[in-house]
Tab-separated table of C-alpha atoms and ligand atoms in Angstrom:
chain	number	residue	atom	x	y	z
A	1	UNK	CA	203.950	12.786	-64.162
A	2	UNK	CA	202.608	9.275	-63.668
A	3	UNK	CA	205.272	6.603	-64.245
A	4	UNK	CA	203.282	4.240	-66.465
A	5	UNK	CA	206.100	1.694	-66.664
A	6	UNK	CA	205.662	0.850	-62.973
A	7	UNK	CA	201.847	0.672	-62.980
A	8	UNK	CA	199.736	-2.467	-63.030
A	9	UNK	CA	195.959	-2.634	-62.963
A	10	UNK	CA	196.198	-3.520	-59.283
A	11	UNK	CA	198.473	-0.636	-58.294
A	12	UNK	CA	196.672	1.884	-60.519
A	13	UNK	CA	193.451	0.935	-58.761
A	14	UNK	CA	195.023	1.644	-55.368
A	15	UNK	CA	196.329	5.027	-56.543
A	16	UNK	CA	192.961	5.952	-58.033
A	17	UNK	CA	191.103	5.098	-54.855
A	18	UNK	CA	193.658	6.921	-52.701
A	19	UNK	CA	193.253	9.929	-54.967
A	20	UNK	CA	196.906	10.116	-56.087
A	21	UNK	CA	195.526	10.783	-59.569
A	22	UNK	CA	192.104	10.829	-61.184
A	23	UNK	CA	190.789	8.551	-63.917
A	24	UNK	CA	190.958	11.530	-66.291
A	25	UNK	CA	194.626	12.171	-65.453
A	26	UNK	CA	195.418	8.503	-65.939
A	27	UNK	CA	193.565	8.378	-69.259
A	28	UNK	CA	195.378	11.530	-70.399
A	29	UNK	CA	198.737	9.967	-69.497
A	30	UNK	CA	197.930	6.977	-71.713
A	31	UNK	CA	196.704	9.200	-74.561
A	32	UNK	CA	200.001	11.110	-74.316
A	33	UNK	CA	201.944	7.822	-74.407
A	34	UNK	CA	200.039	6.748	-77.531
A	35	UNK	CA	200.716	10.101	-79.176
A	36	UNK	CA	204.423	9.848	-78.325
A	37	UNK	CA	205.085	6.220	-79.224
A	38	UNK	CA	202.505	4.811	-81.588
A	39	UNK	CA	203.614	6.612	-84.725
A	40	UNK	CA	200.494	8.420	-85.868
A	41	UNK	CA	198.245	7.297	-88.702
A	42	UNK	CA	199.083	3.753	-89.821
A	43	UNK	CA	201.783	3.656	-87.154
A	44	UNK	CA	204.491	4.469	-89.675
A	45	UNK	CA	206.781	6.253	-87.246
A	46	UNK	CA	206.298	4.132	-84.187
A	47	UNK	CA	204.887	0.913	-82.813
A	48	UNK	CA	201.601	0.972	-84.710
A	49	UNK	CA	199.545	-0.803	-82.066
A	50	UNK	CA	196.398	1.255	-82.597
A	51	UNK	CA	194.202	1.501	-85.676
A	52	UNK	CA	192.408	4.373	-84.047
A	53	UNK	CA	192.021	6.145	-80.710
A	54	UNK	CA	188.467	6.919	-79.557
A	55	UNK	CA	187.403	10.525	-79.215
A	56	UNK	CA	185.547	10.055	-75.928
A	57	UNK	CA	188.332	8.588	-73.764
A	58	UNK	CA	188.331	11.444	-71.238
A	59	UNK	CA	184.542	11.414	-71.037
A	60	UNK	CA	184.665	7.669	-70.306
A	61	UNK	CA	187.206	8.386	-67.569
A	62	UNK	CA	184.879	10.966	-65.988
A	63	UNK	CA	182.108	8.366	-65.806
A	64	UNK	CA	184.519	5.882	-64.194
A	65	UNK	CA	185.609	8.499	-61.650
A	66	UNK	CA	182.135	8.292	-60.079
A	67	UNK	CA	182.642	4.570	-59.365
A	68	UNK	CA	186.062	5.282	-57.871
A	69	UNK	CA	184.555	7.912	-55.598
A	70	UNK	CA	181.773	5.545	-54.592
A	71	UNK	CA	184.422	2.956	-53.670
A	72	UNK	CA	186.389	5.538	-51.701
A	73	UNK	CA	183.225	6.386	-49.800
A	74	UNK	CA	183.026	2.790	-48.626
A	75	UNK	CA	181.040	1.278	-51.491
A	76	UNK	CA	181.862	-1.902	-53.385
A	77	UNK	CA	185.278	-2.436	-55.018
A	78	UNK	CA	185.613	-1.669	-58.714
A	79	UNK	CA	189.046	-3.062	-59.642
A	80	UNK	CA	188.706	-1.915	-63.265
A	81	UNK	CA	187.194	1.529	-62.752
A	82	UNK	CA	189.235	4.050	-64.707
A	83	UNK	CA	191.615	1.403	-66.079
A	84	UNK	CA	192.618	2.183	-69.703
A	85	UNK	CA	192.309	-0.799	-72.064
A	86	UNK	CA	193.033	-1.483	-75.734
A	87	UNK	CA	190.434	-3.527	-77.606
A	88	UNK	CA	191.195	-5.782	-80.548
A	89	UNK	CA	189.494	-4.577	-83.703
A	90	UNK	CA	187.265	-7.680	-83.952
A	91	UNK	CA	185.369	-6.969	-80.699
A	92	UNK	CA	182.310	-4.733	-80.925
A	93	UNK	CA	181.828	-1.533	-78.948
A	94	UNK	CA	178.531	0.153	-79.733
A	95	UNK	CA	178.909	3.218	-81.932
A	96	UNK	CA	182.616	2.644	-82.613
A	97	UNK	CA	184.292	1.388	-85.796
A	98	UNK	CA	185.257	-2.303	-85.790
A	99	UNK	CA	186.865	-3.798	-88.870
A	100	UNK	CA	188.958	-6.835	-87.946
A	101	UNK	CA	191.699	-4.825	-89.688
A	102	UNK	CA	190.001	-5.623	-92.996
A	103	UNK	CA	189.160	-3.370	-95.913
A	104	UNK	CA	185.942	-5.300	-96.403
A	105	UNK	CA	184.566	-3.714	-93.213
A	106	UNK	CA	185.638	-0.168	-94.110
A	107	UNK	CA	183.097	2.207	-92.621
A	108	UNK	CA	181.411	-0.381	-90.394
A	109	UNK	CA	180.212	0.926	-87.021
A	110	UNK	CA	179.329	-1.623	-84.323
A	111	UNK	CA	175.587	-1.524	-83.585
A	112	UNK	CA	175.867	-3.112	-80.137
A	113	UNK	CA	178.318	-4.013	-77.373
A	114	UNK	CA	179.950	-7.435	-77.199
A	115	UNK	CA	178.985	-9.093	-73.921
A	116	UNK	CA	182.588	-8.856	-72.682
A	117	UNK	CA	182.531	-5.109	-73.436
A	118	UNK	CA	179.176	-4.636	-71.739
A	119	UNK	CA	180.584	-6.229	-68.593
A	120	UNK	CA	183.764	-4.145	-68.715
A	121	UNK	CA	181.707	-0.981	-69.161
A	122	UNK	CA	179.735	-1.868	-66.052
A	123	UNK	CA	183.066	-2.376	-64.268
A	124	UNK	CA	184.112	1.150	-65.255
A	125	UNK	CA	186.898	0.276	-67.703
A	126	UNK	CA	188.043	2.985	-70.116
A	127	UNK	CA	188.558	1.973	-73.755
A	128	UNK	CA	191.387	3.833	-75.451
A	129	UNK	CA	191.160	2.566	-78.989
A	130	UNK	CA	191.103	-0.205	-81.569
A	131	UNK	CA	194.112	-2.508	-81.468
A	132	UNK	CA	195.665	-3.667	-84.733
A	133	UNK	CA	195.500	-7.338	-85.703
A	134	UNK	CA	195.911	-9.714	-88.601
A	135	UNK	CA	192.882	-9.460	-90.871
A	136	UNK	CA	190.023	-11.445	-89.298
A	137	UNK	CA	192.572	-12.779	-86.773
A	138	UNK	CA	194.367	-14.899	-89.369
A	139	UNK	CA	198.091	-14.756	-88.847
A	140	UNK	CA	200.852	-14.554	-86.303
A	141	UNK	CA	202.492	-11.164	-86.904
A	142	UNK	CA	199.819	-8.505	-87.752
A	143	UNK	CA	201.438	-8.335	-91.185
A	144	UNK	CA	198.094	-9.528	-92.576
A	145	UNK	CA	196.407	-6.342	-91.321
A	146	UNK	CA	195.074	-4.379	-94.284
A	147	UNK	CA	196.326	-1.192	-92.604
A	148	UNK	CA	199.658	-1.505	-90.813
A	149	UNK	CA	202.164	-3.817	-89.165
A	150	UNK	CA	202.540	-3.520	-85.402
A	151	UNK	CA	206.191	-3.447	-84.377
A	152	UNK	CA	207.647	-5.130	-81.328
A	153	UNK	CA	208.285	-2.566	-78.572
A	154	UNK	CA	211.528	-4.402	-77.679
A	155	UNK	CA	212.891	-4.073	-81.240
A	156	UNK	CA	211.015	-2.087	-83.865
A	157	UNK	CA	212.502	-4.181	-86.675
A	158	UNK	CA	210.665	-7.232	-85.331
A	159	UNK	CA	206.996	-8.216	-85.275
A	160	UNK	CA	204.823	-7.968	-82.184
A	161	UNK	CA	203.305	-11.363	-82.979
A	162	UNK	CA	199.686	-11.938	-83.825
A	163	UNK	CA	197.006	-11.966	-84.473
A	164	UNK	CA	196.413	-9.796	-81.346
A	165	UNK	CA	199.734	-8.007	-81.912
A	166	UNK	CA	198.316	-4.519	-81.380
A	167	UNK	CA	196.836	-5.552	-78.028
A	168	UNK	CA	200.089	-7.090	-76.745
A	169	UNK	CA	202.290	-4.256	-78.018
A	170	UNK	CA	199.996	-1.622	-76.489
A	171	UNK	CA	200.390	-3.232	-73.063
A	172	UNK	CA	204.136	-3.890	-73.423
A	173	UNK	CA	204.792	-0.276	-74.490
A	174	UNK	CA	202.652	1.211	-71.698
A	175	UNK	CA	200.032	2.480	-74.114
A	176	UNK	CA	197.311	0.593	-72.160
A	177	UNK	CA	197.203	-1.133	-68.780
A	178	UNK	CA	195.455	-4.157	-70.218
A	179	UNK	CA	194.011	-5.318	-73.498
A	180	UNK	CA	191.524	-7.679	-75.060
A	181	UNK	CA	192.606	-10.081	-77.750
A	182	UNK	CA	191.008	-13.131	-79.273
A	183	UNK	CA	192.584	-16.565	-79.446
A	184	UNK	CA	191.662	-19.158	-82.081
A	185	UNK	CA	195.019	-20.903	-82.301
A	186	UNK	CA	197.345	-18.822	-80.153
A	187	UNK	CA	196.549	-15.219	-81.004
A	188	UNK	CA	196.561	-13.981	-77.411
A	189	UNK	CA	199.439	-16.131	-76.124
A	190	UNK	CA	201.946	-15.835	-78.981
A	191	UNK	CA	201.971	-11.997	-79.142
A	192	UNK	CA	202.045	-11.885	-75.322
A	193	UNK	CA	205.101	-14.134	-75.468
A	194	UNK	CA	206.826	-12.037	-78.161
A	195	UNK	CA	206.131	-8.783	-76.285
A	196	UNK	CA	207.015	-10.016	-72.780
A	197	UNK	CA	203.563	-9.715	-71.191
A	198	UNK	CA	200.970	-12.159	-69.782
A	199	UNK	CA	198.218	-13.507	-72.054
A	200	UNK	CA	195.375	-15.870	-71.185
A	201	UNK	CA	193.389	-18.050	-73.558
A	202	UNK	CA	190.473	-18.960	-71.299
A	203	UNK	CA	188.393	-22.154	-71.374
A	204	UNK	CA	186.257	-22.301	-74.520
A	205	UNK	CA	182.916	-20.670	-73.732
A	206	UNK	CA	184.002	-19.115	-70.434
A	207	UNK	CA	183.788	-15.635	-71.988
A	208	UNK	CA	180.866	-15.071	-74.323
A	209	UNK	CA	181.641	-14.842	-78.036
A	210	UNK	CA	178.667	-12.536	-78.561
A	211	UNK	CA	180.047	-9.474	-80.344
A	212	UNK	CA	183.357	-11.128	-81.267
A	213	UNK	CA	183.679	-11.423	-85.037
A	214	UNK	CA	183.795	-15.142	-85.757
A	215	UNK	CA	186.892	-16.790	-87.182
A	216	UNK	CA	186.714	-20.477	-86.161
A	217	UNK	CA	183.616	-20.744	-84.002
A	218	UNK	CA	184.588	-24.001	-82.282
A	219	UNK	CA	187.982	-22.519	-81.356
A	220	UNK	CA	187.491	-18.765	-80.751
A	221	UNK	CA	187.656	-17.173	-77.332
A	222	UNK	CA	188.274	-13.622	-76.111
A	223	UNK	CA	191.340	-13.403	-73.864
A	224	UNK	CA	192.959	-10.741	-71.671
A	225	UNK	CA	196.529	-9.441	-71.936
A	226	UNK	CA	198.248	-7.499	-69.124
A	227	UNK	CA	201.545	-6.982	-67.338
A	228	UNK	CA	200.901	-9.390	-64.453
A	229	UNK	CA	199.023	-12.614	-63.782
A	230	UNK	CA	196.958	-10.822	-61.129
A	231	UNK	CA	195.864	-8.237	-63.695
A	232	UNK	CA	194.905	-10.900	-66.228
A	233	UNK	CA	192.875	-12.620	-63.508
A	234	UNK	CA	190.985	-9.388	-62.766
A	235	UNK	CA	190.121	-8.931	-66.445
A	236	UNK	CA	189.075	-12.561	-66.831
A	237	UNK	CA	186.827	-12.415	-63.771
A	238	UNK	CA	185.161	-9.272	-65.090
A	239	UNK	CA	184.344	-10.814	-68.485
A	240	UNK	CA	183.571	-14.468	-67.755
A	241	UNK	CA	180.156	-16.036	-67.373
A	242	UNK	CA	177.280	-17.746	-69.109
A	243	UNK	CA	175.469	-15.545	-71.584
A	244	UNK	CA	172.039	-16.005	-73.150
A	245	UNK	CA	173.446	-14.594	-76.421
A	246	UNK	CA	176.043	-17.379	-76.799
A	247	UNK	CA	174.722	-20.927	-76.525
A	248	UNK	CA	178.251	-22.300	-76.118
A	249	UNK	CA	178.999	-20.113	-73.089
A	250	UNK	CA	179.511	-21.701	-69.676
A	251	UNK	CA	180.190	-20.861	-66.056
A	252	UNK	CA	183.752	-22.088	-65.518
A	253	UNK	CA	183.163	-22.729	-61.830
A	254	UNK	CA	180.796	-25.579	-62.762
A	255	UNK	CA	183.758	-27.406	-64.284
A	256	UNK	CA	185.914	-27.182	-61.190
A	257	UNK	CA	186.030	-30.241	-59.020
A	258	UNK	CA	187.771	-29.358	-55.814
A	259	UNK	CA	190.113	-26.620	-54.774
A	260	UNK	CA	193.666	-26.231	-55.992
A	261	UNK	CA	195.637	-29.039	-54.377
A	262	UNK	CA	197.699	-26.775	-52.202
A	263	UNK	CA	194.617	-25.364	-50.473
A	264	UNK	CA	193.350	-28.657	-49.176
A	265	UNK	CA	196.123	-31.201	-49.070
A	266	UNK	CA	199.268	-29.190	-48.582
A	267	UNK	CA	200.546	-30.899	-51.717
A	268	UNK	CA	201.487	-28.672	-54.631
A	269	UNK	CA	199.925	-29.173	-58.063
A	270	UNK	CA	201.796	-31.549	-60.382
A	271	UNK	CA	203.212	-30.193	-63.652
A	272	UNK	CA	203.508	-32.412	-66.734
A	273	UNK	CA	206.121	-32.128	-69.473
A	274	UNK	CA	205.209	-33.613	-72.889
A	275	UNK	CA	208.857	-34.509	-73.433
A	276	UNK	CA	208.531	-36.239	-76.819
A	277	UNK	CA	206.983	-33.080	-78.261
A	278	UNK	CA	209.980	-30.973	-77.258
A	279	UNK	CA	212.780	-32.779	-79.049
A	280	UNK	CA	214.078	-31.953	-82.508
A	281	UNK	CA	215.801	-28.915	-83.880
A	282	UNK	CA	212.723	-26.746	-84.457
A	283	UNK	CA	212.985	-25.061	-81.058
A	284	UNK	CA	215.431	-22.233	-80.400
A	285	UNK	CA	218.148	-23.233	-77.906
A	286	UNK	CA	217.597	-20.124	-75.755
A	287	UNK	CA	213.883	-20.924	-75.612
A	288	UNK	CA	214.763	-24.444	-74.420
A	289	UNK	CA	217.141	-22.999	-71.814
A	290	UNK	CA	214.389	-20.728	-70.517
A	291	UNK	CA	212.039	-23.720	-70.500
A	292	UNK	CA	214.479	-25.766	-68.404
A	293	UNK	CA	214.970	-22.782	-66.088
A	294	UNK	CA	211.193	-22.482	-65.549
A	295	UNK	CA	210.985	-26.168	-64.691
A	296	UNK	CA	213.904	-25.809	-62.276
A	297	UNK	CA	212.142	-22.851	-60.652
A	298	UNK	CA	208.913	-24.810	-60.239
A	299	UNK	CA	210.876	-27.638	-58.617
A	300	UNK	CA	212.532	-25.164	-56.262
A	301	UNK	CA	209.093	-23.905	-55.341
A	302	UNK	CA	208.163	-27.442	-54.333
A	303	UNK	CA	206.156	-28.592	-57.332
A	304	UNK	CA	206.421	-32.099	-58.679
A	305	UNK	CA	207.357	-32.064	-62.361
A	306	UNK	CA	207.025	-35.247	-64.398
A	307	UNK	CA	207.135	-36.387	-67.998
A	308	UNK	CA	203.835	-37.249	-69.646
A	309	UNK	CA	202.761	-38.541	-73.025
A	310	UNK	CA	200.334	-36.839	-75.372
A	311	UNK	CA	200.671	-39.301	-78.260
A	312	UNK	CA	198.570	-37.411	-80.808
A	313	UNK	CA	199.722	-33.877	-80.054
A	314	UNK	CA	202.053	-33.988	-83.060
A	315	UNK	CA	198.990	-33.906	-85.333
A	316	UNK	CA	197.576	-30.746	-83.753
A	317	UNK	CA	198.886	-28.294	-86.288
A	318	UNK	CA	197.627	-30.360	-89.233
A	319	UNK	CA	194.222	-30.778	-87.588
A	320	UNK	CA	194.001	-27.067	-86.795
A	321	UNK	CA	194.881	-26.035	-90.335
A	322	UNK	CA	191.958	-28.140	-91.639
A	323	UNK	CA	189.280	-27.404	-89.015
A	324	UNK	CA	190.038	-23.667	-88.752
A	325	UNK	CA	189.866	-22.826	-92.493
A	326	UNK	CA	186.695	-24.927	-92.801
A	327	UNK	CA	185.072	-22.741	-90.145
A	328	UNK	CA	186.622	-19.574	-91.602
A	329	UNK	CA	185.186	-20.309	-95.044
A	330	UNK	CA	181.717	-20.554	-93.617
A	331	UNK	CA	182.034	-17.620	-91.174
A	332	UNK	CA	183.432	-15.252	-93.781
A	333	UNK	CA	180.619	-16.028	-96.230
A	334	UNK	CA	178.568	-13.277	-94.570
A	335	UNK	CA	180.863	-10.564	-95.949
A	336	UNK	CA	179.163	-10.137	-99.277
A	337	UNK	CA	179.244	-6.371	-99.748
A	338	UNK	CA	175.494	-6.176	-99.206
A	339	UNK	CA	175.078	-6.262	-95.456
A	340	UNK	CA	178.186	-4.501	-94.213
A	341	UNK	CA	181.207	-2.490	-95.200
A	342	UNK	CA	182.743	-2.130	-98.624
A	343	UNK	CA	180.927	-2.903	-101.871
A	344	UNK	CA	182.101	-3.268	-105.458
A	345	UNK	CA	179.549	-3.515	-108.204
A	346	UNK	CA	179.673	-6.399	-110.700
A	347	UNK	CA	177.660	-7.256	-113.812
A	348	UNK	CA	175.051	-9.260	-111.879
A	349	UNK	CA	174.008	-9.778	-108.279
A	350	UNK	CA	176.275	-12.794	-107.862
A	351	UNK	CA	179.136	-10.955	-109.596
A	352	UNK	CA	178.827	-8.196	-106.977
A	353	UNK	CA	179.709	-10.810	-104.408
A	354	UNK	CA	182.789	-12.043	-106.271
A	355	UNK	CA	183.987	-8.531	-107.066
A	356	UNK	CA	183.577	-7.302	-103.497
A	357	UNK	CA	185.297	-10.291	-101.907
A	358	UNK	CA	188.055	-10.427	-104.520
A	359	UNK	CA	188.790	-6.741	-104.070
A	360	UNK	CA	188.520	-6.254	-100.313
A	361	UNK	CA	189.685	-9.497	-98.673
A	362	UNK	CA	193.459	-9.762	-98.239
A	363	UNK	CA	195.584	-12.675	-99.496
A	364	UNK	CA	195.539	-14.714	-96.294
A	365	UNK	CA	191.756	-14.403	-95.903
A	366	UNK	CA	191.277	-15.568	-99.503
A	367	UNK	CA	193.788	-18.391	-99.041
A	368	UNK	CA	191.925	-19.731	-96.010
A	369	UNK	CA	188.471	-19.371	-97.570
A	370	UNK	CA	189.721	-21.423	-100.514
A	371	UNK	CA	191.411	-24.039	-98.324
A	372	UNK	CA	188.326	-24.314	-96.146
A	373	UNK	CA	185.966	-24.600	-99.072
A	374	UNK	CA	188.187	-27.328	-100.492
A	375	UNK	CA	188.280	-29.442	-97.311
A	376	UNK	CA	184.480	-29.151	-97.040
A	377	UNK	CA	183.759	-29.970	-100.682
A	378	UNK	CA	181.892	-33.200	-101.348
A	379	UNK	CA	184.788	-35.310	-102.622
A	380	UNK	CA	187.132	-34.272	-99.795
A	381	UNK	CA	184.897	-33.797	-96.784
A	382	UNK	CA	185.620	-37.271	-95.386
A	383	UNK	CA	189.287	-37.285	-96.305
A	384	UNK	CA	190.044	-33.927	-94.659
A	385	UNK	CA	187.345	-32.377	-92.523
A	386	UNK	CA	185.957	-35.566	-90.959
A	387	UNK	CA	189.420	-37.044	-90.533
A	388	UNK	CA	190.630	-33.873	-88.795
A	389	UNK	CA	187.653	-33.954	-86.445
A	390	UNK	CA	188.331	-37.599	-85.618
A	391	UNK	CA	191.955	-36.799	-84.772
A	392	UNK	CA	190.779	-33.769	-82.767
A	393	UNK	CA	188.869	-36.242	-80.587
A	394	UNK	CA	192.039	-38.283	-80.065
A	395	UNK	CA	193.914	-35.147	-78.980
A	396	UNK	CA	191.095	-34.305	-76.563
A	397	UNK	CA	191.340	-37.821	-75.148
A	398	UNK	CA	195.112	-37.390	-74.667
A	399	UNK	CA	194.527	-34.251	-72.598
A	400	UNK	CA	191.702	-35.842	-70.624
A	401	UNK	CA	194.103	-38.663	-69.738
A	402	UNK	CA	196.860	-36.228	-68.769
A	403	UNK	CA	194.606	-34.388	-66.308
A	404	UNK	CA	192.691	-37.377	-64.963
A	405	UNK	CA	193.763	-39.034	-61.688
A	406	UNK	CA	193.439	-42.392	-63.486
A	407	UNK	CA	195.836	-41.140	-66.183
A	408	UNK	CA	198.921	-39.023	-65.577
A	409	UNK	CA	197.131	-36.986	-62.931
A	410	UNK	CA	198.842	-33.682	-63.651
A	411	UNK	CA	197.275	-30.311	-62.890
A	412	UNK	CA	199.079	-28.336	-65.583
A	413	UNK	CA	201.223	-28.972	-68.647
A	414	UNK	CA	204.203	-26.792	-69.488
A	415	UNK	CA	205.686	-26.024	-72.917
A	416	UNK	CA	207.229	-22.935	-74.462
A	417	UNK	CA	204.552	-20.643	-75.958
A	418	UNK	CA	206.357	-20.352	-79.288
A	419	UNK	CA	209.415	-22.121	-80.717
A	420	UNK	CA	211.420	-18.886	-81.020
A	421	UNK	CA	211.429	-15.187	-80.173
A	422	UNK	CA	209.771	-12.534	-82.361
A	423	UNK	CA	210.979	-12.703	-85.958
A	424	UNK	CA	211.869	-9.804	-88.263
A	425	UNK	CA	209.169	-7.838	-90.039
A	426	UNK	CA	208.945	-9.326	-93.538
A	427	UNK	CA	210.852	-12.511	-92.670
A	428	UNK	CA	207.946	-14.910	-93.084
A	429	UNK	CA	205.427	-13.049	-95.256
A	430	UNK	CA	206.193	-15.020	-98.384
A	431	UNK	CA	206.211	-18.369	-96.565
A	432	UNK	CA	202.842	-18.996	-94.886
A	433	UNK	CA	203.808	-22.495	-93.745
A	434	UNK	CA	206.760	-21.191	-91.704
A	435	UNK	CA	204.330	-18.700	-90.132
A	436	UNK	CA	201.894	-21.551	-89.340
A	437	UNK	CA	204.718	-23.481	-87.625
A	438	UNK	CA	204.936	-20.739	-84.964
A	439	UNK	CA	201.557	-22.031	-83.732
A	440	UNK	CA	202.839	-25.525	-82.935
A	441	UNK	CA	202.458	-25.222	-79.147
A	442	UNK	CA	199.371	-23.034	-78.985
A	443	UNK	CA	196.748	-24.612	-81.267
A	444	UNK	CA	196.225	-27.666	-79.041
A	445	UNK	CA	194.499	-25.733	-76.246
A	446	UNK	CA	191.972	-24.385	-78.776
A	447	UNK	CA	191.330	-27.815	-80.304
A	448	UNK	CA	190.727	-29.253	-76.827
A	449	UNK	CA	188.974	-26.180	-75.375
A	450	UNK	CA	191.155	-26.000	-72.258
A	451	UNK	CA	192.669	-22.800	-70.820
A	452	UNK	CA	196.313	-21.842	-71.345
A	453	UNK	CA	198.408	-18.889	-70.260
A	454	UNK	CA	201.645	-17.390	-71.597
A	455	UNK	CA	204.045	-16.063	-68.964
A	456	UNK	CA	207.177	-13.992	-69.548
A	457	UNK	CA	210.057	-16.329	-68.659
A	458	UNK	CA	213.367	-15.051	-69.915
A	459	UNK	CA	215.062	-13.268	-72.796
A	460	UNK	CA	217.257	-13.977	-75.766
A	461	UNK	CA	219.904	-11.450	-76.776
A	462	UNK	CA	219.658	-10.779	-80.505
A	463	UNK	CA	221.254	-7.864	-82.339
A	464	UNK	CA	221.883	-6.166	-79.018
A	465	UNK	CA	218.204	-6.337	-78.064
A	466	UNK	CA	216.647	-8.388	-75.270
A	467	UNK	CA	213.778	-10.267	-76.893
A	468	UNK	CA	211.236	-11.825	-74.505
A	469	UNK	CA	210.593	-15.573	-74.264
A	470	UNK	CA	207.234	-16.924	-73.063
A	471	UNK	CA	206.271	-20.157	-71.282
A	472	UNK	CA	202.849	-21.702	-71.673
A	473	UNK	CA	200.924	-23.484	-68.948
A	474	UNK	CA	197.813	-25.439	-69.888
A	475	UNK	CA	195.274	-26.811	-67.409
A	476	UNK	CA	191.996	-28.731	-67.434
A	477	UNK	CA	188.605	-27.251	-68.414
A	478	UNK	CA	187.600	-24.435	-66.095
A	479	UNK	CA	190.876	-24.516	-64.162
A	480	UNK	CA	192.035	-20.960	-64.820
A	481	UNK	CA	192.502	-20.855	-61.033
A	482	UNK	CA	195.383	-23.339	-61.375
A	483	UNK	CA	197.018	-21.242	-64.105
A	484	UNK	CA	196.751	-18.084	-62.002
A	485	UNK	CA	198.220	-19.757	-58.916
A	486	UNK	CA	201.139	-21.321	-60.792
A	487	UNK	CA	201.739	-18.197	-62.866
A	488	UNK	CA	201.920	-15.972	-59.782
A	489	UNK	CA	204.310	-18.404	-58.171
A	490	UNK	CA	206.606	-18.522	-61.187
A	491	UNK	CA	206.648	-14.736	-61.614
A	492	UNK	CA	206.970	-14.118	-57.885
A	493	UNK	CA	203.681	-12.201	-57.640
A	494	UNK	CA	202.126	-12.115	-54.233
A	495	UNK	CA	198.858	-14.078	-54.260
A	496	UNK	CA	196.067	-11.488	-54.321
B	501	LIG	N1	198.346	-17.830	-85.857
B	501	LIG	C1	197.156	-18.618	-85.873
B	501	LIG	C2	196.497	-18.521	-87.223
B	501	LIG	O1	197.027	-17.874	-88.054
B	501	LIG	C3	196.258	-18.254	-84.754
B	501	LIG	C4	195.250	-17.217	-85.079
B	501	LIG	C5	194.348	-16.892	-83.930
B	501	LIG	O2	194.452	-17.425	-82.836
B	501	LIG	N2	193.371	-16.045	-84.213
B	501	LIG	O3	195.478	-19.075	-87.445
């Protein structure tokens, strides 16, 4: 019996190379865990992290075993060979269903691999199945999935967060060693925080968006979820890089000026606290206690922590909820019933379009298409869309000032990831605005394009359950290295 609760990607790799178990045995152990805990079709009797498990998992593991044997024979290192991963349902794997948890893509089979998937395949990763999500990544609880709600492994009466809730729950419940999510306004970090695992929203463009179904194209990025910072780093390194298929993709290293401070100067990086953003009664007191404890820990570790100002950060949520639906309304226009997925016939060609979209898009998707169309319509374009973009520039300037040596000169900014712990299933479904408020701390990194990581940093006791609390660190463009170093320090992981 392999004890999955103790494994990380790093330790599993060591065991695989030593021959303690094979990739097939490891894959089988995860398939057994899914069968035992996930609750079957639509996840009714369990966690509900997976929309489907692939039928070729063991065959994938056999292919990976060859890389492991090559490494054992003295060849190159393959840190992800044989590592079982869950993949969010909006990321394409050739020949496999991908639906963004939407009825409108019922029956759709991906015709090609996303670039991130192609790279992971080359690295020998094993894909277990499609992780549940909010439809087209819109939401913060997976309750907008057209198929099922993913439950929090720490308390099945609570949500796993979203939109990458299936990915985070799969990792937290040891039904995958790592997972891919996508993050447009917090969808990797918030579920990671709710489920007590690590989630990275990388620098915009650092991982190609080719083969990721578009939600808000100026905000979207694929991000890894895993049990440790070191594991998240391995996944990020395997997927990152400039890609000819995505004109917005970049090589993060080109954005790095200089090593992490500690390496060269002996001085630790400086951490900024946007104090004015953290007052008020919207934040749970236990979350604030965990936040203060994380700051105290960083100080103990020798970091300088200082207050900074981000004067326009308070507008982030309003800006996000204008820019994002505008982009959603245009990106979702392609789902017309003609090219992919479900189709409902109407009286005329144009009626087909209305019938199909009216029937197969869920409420939240329709709400955002309408909001986005409204803010882009001729009478309101300047008042909403252009205004939001102008304020987005001010927020970017605030962050540039925070990270610049001429400004506050900090290397990272710390906030909680979410204002509270995971809420109850059903608690916020009839109140979209209260759901949107959960995104208060996460949307800024997407608006600015900078990387941010959520780290498990404490618990709150509720109803006899220990619900995880997450802390978010944000750094400058391309400085994932800073997030990994600080994250490992905070969690007490040995630097790899
Ligand atoms: N919860 C946010 C929203 O509903 C974030 C979604 C995301 O990052 N995909 O838009």
